[in-house]
């Protein structure tokens, strides 16, 4: 069940954010309220941990991201694309900065206003729980934590960067992208043939032959 959250009442767009965009905006809004600094790595890992908690509770993952294993940490091309779109739309800003604790460069992400969003209420609560438990951890600590989760460990057994993570902890999910691309190419090279001349007419004539028989059978059933 989806709700527009009442605490985020300043609308900056005519269309409410949904899916991954709403998940990113909600996490940033909640982090801002709690005074938690969010960079790109923390945004990714905190949403992953929120998805993981959702699956553990028998709920669908709420971030809309497709998580992939990488030796240096989680990856989600979908999340990166949405993050870039939100930056271009002026909903969030991403600026290079210096991590005050580790003294290395990082990409800090800010929510510019409080956009209207539609997000599952239970998933929003899980995001808040994850922020409360891990929001003040460093990006390095969070990255190490995600590597210790069963889905990441299972995917890591493949030693193949980019394999799709099964949040339920099973073997990596099959990647359908290449198969779908081959199927699309086959369809382009093998267009469906036109209907055989007269084929439809023959079918309609055959159906007509059984019209009276069907009607008689129906009458018998009704009499019974």
Coordinates of C-alpha atoms in Angstrom, one line a residue, residues 7 17-18 61 63 79 88 90 96 145 161 205:
X7 CA 6.1 14.9 6.7
X17 CA 8.3 10.6 -7.3
X18 CA 7.8 6.9 -7.4
X61 CA 12.3 -4.9 -2.0
X63 CA 14.2 0.5 -3.8
X79 CA 20.0 3.4 -9.2
X88 CA 19.5 16.9 -13.7
X90 CA 17.4 19.7 -9.6
X96 CA 32.7 16.4 -4.5
X145 CA 29.0 -4.9 6.3
X161 CA 31.8 -8.9 -11.3
X205 CA -16.7 -21.1 -42.4

